[in-house]
Tab-separated table of C-alpha atoms in Angstrom:
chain	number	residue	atom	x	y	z
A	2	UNK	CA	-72.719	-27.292	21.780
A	3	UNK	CA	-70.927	-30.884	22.432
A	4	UNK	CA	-71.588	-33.529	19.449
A	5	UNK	CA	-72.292	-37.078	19.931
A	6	UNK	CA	-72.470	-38.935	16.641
A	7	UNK	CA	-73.836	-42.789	15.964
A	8	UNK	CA	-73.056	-45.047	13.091
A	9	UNK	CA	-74.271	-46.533	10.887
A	10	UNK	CA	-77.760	-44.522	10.758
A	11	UNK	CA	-79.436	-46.702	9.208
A	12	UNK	CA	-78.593	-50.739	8.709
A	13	UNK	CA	-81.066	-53.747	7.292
A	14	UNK	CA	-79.315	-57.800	8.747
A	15	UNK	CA	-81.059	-60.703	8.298
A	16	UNK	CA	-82.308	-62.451	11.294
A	17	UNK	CA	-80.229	-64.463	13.251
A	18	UNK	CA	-77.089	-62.052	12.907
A	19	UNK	CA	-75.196	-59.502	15.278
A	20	UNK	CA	-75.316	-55.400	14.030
A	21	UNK	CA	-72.600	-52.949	16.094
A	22	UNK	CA	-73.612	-49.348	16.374
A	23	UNK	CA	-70.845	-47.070	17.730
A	24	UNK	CA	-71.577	-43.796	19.662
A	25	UNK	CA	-68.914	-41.107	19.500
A	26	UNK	CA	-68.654	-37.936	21.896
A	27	UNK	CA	-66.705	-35.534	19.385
A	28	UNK	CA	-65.382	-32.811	21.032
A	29	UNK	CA	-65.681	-33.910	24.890
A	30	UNK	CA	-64.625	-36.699	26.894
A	31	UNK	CA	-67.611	-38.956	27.848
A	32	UNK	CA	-66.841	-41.436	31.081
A	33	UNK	CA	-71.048	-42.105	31.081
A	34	UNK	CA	-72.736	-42.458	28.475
A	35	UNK	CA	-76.686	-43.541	27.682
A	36	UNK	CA	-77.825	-46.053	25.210
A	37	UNK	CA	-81.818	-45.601	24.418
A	38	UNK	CA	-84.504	-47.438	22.271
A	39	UNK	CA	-87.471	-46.112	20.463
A	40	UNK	CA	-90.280	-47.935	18.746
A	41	UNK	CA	-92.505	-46.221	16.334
A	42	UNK	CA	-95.084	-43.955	18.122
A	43	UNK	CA	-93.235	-44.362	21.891
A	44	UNK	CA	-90.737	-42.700	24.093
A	45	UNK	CA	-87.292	-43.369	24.570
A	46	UNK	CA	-86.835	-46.096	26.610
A	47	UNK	CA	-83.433	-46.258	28.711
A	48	UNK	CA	-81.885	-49.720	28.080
A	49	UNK	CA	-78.296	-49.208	29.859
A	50	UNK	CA	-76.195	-47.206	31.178
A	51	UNK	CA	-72.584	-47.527	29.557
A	52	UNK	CA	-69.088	-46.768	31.737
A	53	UNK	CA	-65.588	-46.029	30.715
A	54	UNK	CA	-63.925	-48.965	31.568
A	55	UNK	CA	-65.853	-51.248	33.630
A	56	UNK	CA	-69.586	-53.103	33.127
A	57	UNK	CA	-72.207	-51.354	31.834
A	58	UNK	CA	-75.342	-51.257	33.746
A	59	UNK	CA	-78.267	-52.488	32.667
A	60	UNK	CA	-82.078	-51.412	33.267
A	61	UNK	CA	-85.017	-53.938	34.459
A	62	UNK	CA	-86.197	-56.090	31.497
A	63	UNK	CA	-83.054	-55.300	28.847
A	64	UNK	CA	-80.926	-58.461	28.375
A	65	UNK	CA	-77.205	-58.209	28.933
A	66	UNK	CA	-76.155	-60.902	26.597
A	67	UNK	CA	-78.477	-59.946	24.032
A	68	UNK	CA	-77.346	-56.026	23.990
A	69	UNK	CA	-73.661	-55.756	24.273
A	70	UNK	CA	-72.377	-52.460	25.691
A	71	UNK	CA	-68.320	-51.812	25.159
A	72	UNK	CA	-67.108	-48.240	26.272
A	73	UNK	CA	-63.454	-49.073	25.463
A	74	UNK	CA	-62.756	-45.365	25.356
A	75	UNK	CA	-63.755	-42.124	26.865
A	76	UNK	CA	-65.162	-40.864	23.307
A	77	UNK	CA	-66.402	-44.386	22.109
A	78	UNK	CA	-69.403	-47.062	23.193
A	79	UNK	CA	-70.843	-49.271	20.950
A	80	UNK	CA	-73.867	-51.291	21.100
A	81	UNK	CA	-73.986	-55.081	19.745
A	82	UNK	CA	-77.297	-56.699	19.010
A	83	UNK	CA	-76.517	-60.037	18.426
A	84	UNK	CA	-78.426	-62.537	17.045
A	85	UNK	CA	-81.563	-60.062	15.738
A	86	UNK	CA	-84.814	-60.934	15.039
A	87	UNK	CA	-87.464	-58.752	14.033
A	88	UNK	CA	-88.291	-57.660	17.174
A	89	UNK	CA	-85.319	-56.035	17.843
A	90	UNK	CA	-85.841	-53.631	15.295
A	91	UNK	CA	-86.063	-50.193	16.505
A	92	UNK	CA	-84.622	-46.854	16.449
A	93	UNK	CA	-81.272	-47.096	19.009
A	94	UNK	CA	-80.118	-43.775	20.264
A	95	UNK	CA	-77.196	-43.006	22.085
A	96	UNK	CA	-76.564	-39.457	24.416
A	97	UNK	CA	-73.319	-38.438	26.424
A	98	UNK	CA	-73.315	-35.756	29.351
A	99	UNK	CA	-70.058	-33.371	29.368
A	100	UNK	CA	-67.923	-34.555	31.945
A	101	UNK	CA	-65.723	-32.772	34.314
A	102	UNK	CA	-67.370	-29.585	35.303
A	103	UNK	CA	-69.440	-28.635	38.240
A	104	UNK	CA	-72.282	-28.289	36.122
A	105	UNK	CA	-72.803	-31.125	33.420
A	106	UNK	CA	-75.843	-29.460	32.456
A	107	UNK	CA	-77.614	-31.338	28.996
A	108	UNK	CA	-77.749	-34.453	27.840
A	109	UNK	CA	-76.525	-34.717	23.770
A	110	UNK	CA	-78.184	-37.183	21.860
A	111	UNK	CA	-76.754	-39.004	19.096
A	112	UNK	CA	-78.990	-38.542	15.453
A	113	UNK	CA	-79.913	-42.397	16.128
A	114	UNK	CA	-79.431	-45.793	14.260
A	115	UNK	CA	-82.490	-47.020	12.704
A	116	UNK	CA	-82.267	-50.642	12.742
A	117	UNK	CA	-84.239	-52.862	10.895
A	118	UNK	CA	-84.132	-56.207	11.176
A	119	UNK	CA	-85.531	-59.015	8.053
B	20	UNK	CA	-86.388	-40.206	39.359
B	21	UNK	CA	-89.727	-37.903	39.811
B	22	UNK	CA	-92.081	-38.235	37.074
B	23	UNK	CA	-93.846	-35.917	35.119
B	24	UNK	CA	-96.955	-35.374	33.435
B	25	UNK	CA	-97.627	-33.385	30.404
B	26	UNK	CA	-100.711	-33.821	28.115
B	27	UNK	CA	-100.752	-36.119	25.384
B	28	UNK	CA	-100.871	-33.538	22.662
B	29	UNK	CA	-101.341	-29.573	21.947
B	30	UNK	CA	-101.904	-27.429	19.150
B	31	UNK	CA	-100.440	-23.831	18.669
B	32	UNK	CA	-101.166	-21.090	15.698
B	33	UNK	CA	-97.651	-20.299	13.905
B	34	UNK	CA	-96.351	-16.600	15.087
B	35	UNK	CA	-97.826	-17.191	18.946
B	36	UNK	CA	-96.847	-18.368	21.525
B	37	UNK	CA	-96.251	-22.043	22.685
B	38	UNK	CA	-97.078	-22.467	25.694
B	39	UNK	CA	-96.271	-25.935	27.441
B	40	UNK	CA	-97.544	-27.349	30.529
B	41	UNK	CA	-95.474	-30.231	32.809
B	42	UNK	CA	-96.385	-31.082	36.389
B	43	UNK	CA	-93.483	-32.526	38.000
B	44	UNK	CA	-94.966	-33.087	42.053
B	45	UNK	CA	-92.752	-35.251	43.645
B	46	UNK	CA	-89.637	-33.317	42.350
B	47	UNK	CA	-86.927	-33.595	44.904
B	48	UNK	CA	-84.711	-30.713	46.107
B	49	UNK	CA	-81.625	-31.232	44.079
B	50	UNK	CA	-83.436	-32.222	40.715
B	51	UNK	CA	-83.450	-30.155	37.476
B	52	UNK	CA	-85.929	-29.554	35.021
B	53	UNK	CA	-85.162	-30.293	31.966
B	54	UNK	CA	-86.721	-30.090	28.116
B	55	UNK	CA	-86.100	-32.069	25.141
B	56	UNK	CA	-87.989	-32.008	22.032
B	57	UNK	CA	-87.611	-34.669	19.202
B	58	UNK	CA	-88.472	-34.254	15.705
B	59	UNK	CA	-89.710	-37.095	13.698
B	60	UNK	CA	-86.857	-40.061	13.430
B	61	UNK	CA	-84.040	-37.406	15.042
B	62	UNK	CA	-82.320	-37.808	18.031
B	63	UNK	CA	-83.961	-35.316	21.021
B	64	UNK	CA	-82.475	-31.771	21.022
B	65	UNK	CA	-81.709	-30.159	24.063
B	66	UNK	CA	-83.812	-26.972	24.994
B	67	UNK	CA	-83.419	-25.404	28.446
B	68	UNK	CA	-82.643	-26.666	32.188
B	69	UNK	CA	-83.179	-25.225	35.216
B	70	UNK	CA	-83.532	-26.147	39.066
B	71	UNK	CA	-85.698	-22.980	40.840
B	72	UNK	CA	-85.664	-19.734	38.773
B	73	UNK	CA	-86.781	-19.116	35.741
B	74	UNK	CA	-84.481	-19.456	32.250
B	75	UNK	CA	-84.236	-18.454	29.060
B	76	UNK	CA	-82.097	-19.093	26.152
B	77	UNK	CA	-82.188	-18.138	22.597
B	78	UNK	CA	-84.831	-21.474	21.755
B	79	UNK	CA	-87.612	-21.107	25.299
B	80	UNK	CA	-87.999	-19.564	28.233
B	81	UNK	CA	-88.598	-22.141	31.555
B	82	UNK	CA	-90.900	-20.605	34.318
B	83	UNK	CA	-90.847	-22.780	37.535
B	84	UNK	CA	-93.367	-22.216	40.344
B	85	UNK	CA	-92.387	-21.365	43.646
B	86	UNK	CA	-92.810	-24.606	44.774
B	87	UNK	CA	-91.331	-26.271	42.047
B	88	UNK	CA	-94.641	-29.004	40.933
B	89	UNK	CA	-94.485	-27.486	37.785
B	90	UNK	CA	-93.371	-26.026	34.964
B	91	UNK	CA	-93.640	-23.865	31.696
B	92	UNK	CA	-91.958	-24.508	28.619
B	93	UNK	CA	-92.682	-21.132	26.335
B	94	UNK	CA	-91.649	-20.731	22.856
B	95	UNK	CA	-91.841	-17.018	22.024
B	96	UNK	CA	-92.827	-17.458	19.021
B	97	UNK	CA	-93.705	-20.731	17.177
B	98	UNK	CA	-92.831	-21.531	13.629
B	99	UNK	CA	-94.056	-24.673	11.745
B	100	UNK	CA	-90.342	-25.807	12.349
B	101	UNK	CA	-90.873	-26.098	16.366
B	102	UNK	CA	-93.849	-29.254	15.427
B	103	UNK	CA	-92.278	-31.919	17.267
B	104	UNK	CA	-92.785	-34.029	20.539
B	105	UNK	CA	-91.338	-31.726	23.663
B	106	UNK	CA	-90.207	-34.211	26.860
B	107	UNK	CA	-90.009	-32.534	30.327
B	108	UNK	CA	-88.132	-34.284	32.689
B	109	UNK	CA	-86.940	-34.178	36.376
B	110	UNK	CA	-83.536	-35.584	37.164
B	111	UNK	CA	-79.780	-34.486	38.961
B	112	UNK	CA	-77.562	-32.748	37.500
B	113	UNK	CA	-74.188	-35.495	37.332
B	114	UNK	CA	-72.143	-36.323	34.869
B	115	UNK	CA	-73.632	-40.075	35.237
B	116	UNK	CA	-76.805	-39.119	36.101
B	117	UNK	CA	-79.725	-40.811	33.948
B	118	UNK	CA	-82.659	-38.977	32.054
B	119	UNK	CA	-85.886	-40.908	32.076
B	120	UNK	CA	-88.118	-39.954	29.344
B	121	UNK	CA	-92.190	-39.620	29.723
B	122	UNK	CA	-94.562	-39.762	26.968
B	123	UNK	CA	-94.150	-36.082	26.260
B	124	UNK	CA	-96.555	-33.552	24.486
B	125	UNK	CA	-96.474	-33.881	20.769
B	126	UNK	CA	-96.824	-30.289	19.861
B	127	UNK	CA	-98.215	-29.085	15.923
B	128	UNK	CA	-98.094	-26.115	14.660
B	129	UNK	CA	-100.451	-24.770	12.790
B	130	UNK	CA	-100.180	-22.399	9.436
């Protein structure tokens, strides 16, 4: 099946600083894809929804300037926390859909980016 | 999106069969059913999909009702490796189409 891979998987910052996490669709073009948040003993949470090329969009409650979404290409979004505190800490996942076919089908999920924040 | 319901949690003997519930309602015409399952600190792995007939694949079979509230997620035979937390979830089939998880059922297996 499709592969959608996420660096770093793990990364420790000390408050008060910005952490990137990339999301790459390997083998398949991705024009959508899904950035989702996890804390311990919970379900995914959707935070935004990240497009080739234009704005992502964002879900009710997730701040914009505090998670920056860039999907400069169609096999690359990252995420940028900036300015963590420890509340942000949390397992980030990201997931891609294969595009262009009449029948997307799954979701891939990325193995996650534990993020833990001092 | 519809929501689902599964129950909170669900134990299974290793060698039978897993049998897992998901009541799905107010699922509209064009939505899919989908699984998920996530092992501890992993990303969710994909399982099976389908919209009104049943499905299997080499992982599950998915038995939908006739009227589609519901569902069936059946693993033929569980092994301790299939403990994990299974998500069903209700949503269209696009390309930019958005899942929305639930609280799922977090299934153990038992020696």
């Amino acid at each position: 099946g499709a592969v959608v891979s996420q660096h770093p998987s793990r990364v420790i910052c000390k408050s008060g600083t910005s952490v990137k996490i990339e999301c790459r669709s390997l083998d398949f073009q991705a024009t959508t894809m899904f950035w989702y948040r996890q804390f311990p003993k919970q379900s995914l949470m959707l935070m935004a929804t990240s497009n080739e090329g234009s704005k992502a969009t964002y879900e009710q409650g997730v701040e914009k300037d505090k998670f920056l979404i860039n999907h400069a290409s169609l096999t690359l979004s990252t995420l940028t926390v900036t300015s963590a505190h420890p509340e942000d800490s949390s397992f980030y996942i990201c997931s891609a859909r294969v595009q262009g076919t009449g029948n997307p089908g799954e979701l891939f999920f990325g193995e996650g980016s534990r993020l833990t924040v001092l | 999106d519809a929501k689902t319901t599964q129950p909170t949690s669900m134990d299974c003997a290793e060698g039978r069969a897993a049998n897992l519930p998901c009541n799905h309602s107010t699922i509209s015409g064009n939505e899919y059913v989908y699984w998920y399952r996530q092992i501890h600190s992993q990303g969710p792995q994909y399982i099976i999909h389908g919209l009104k007939n049943n499905e299997t694949n080499e992982m599950a079979s998915l038995i939908i009702t006739e009227d589609r509230k519901s569902s069936t997620l059946i693993l033929p035979h569980a092994t301790l490796r299939d403990t994990a937390v299974y998500y069903c979830i209700v949503g269209y089939n696009f390309g930019n189409e958005k899942l929305t998880f639930g609280t799922g059922t977090r299934l153990t297996i038992i020696p």
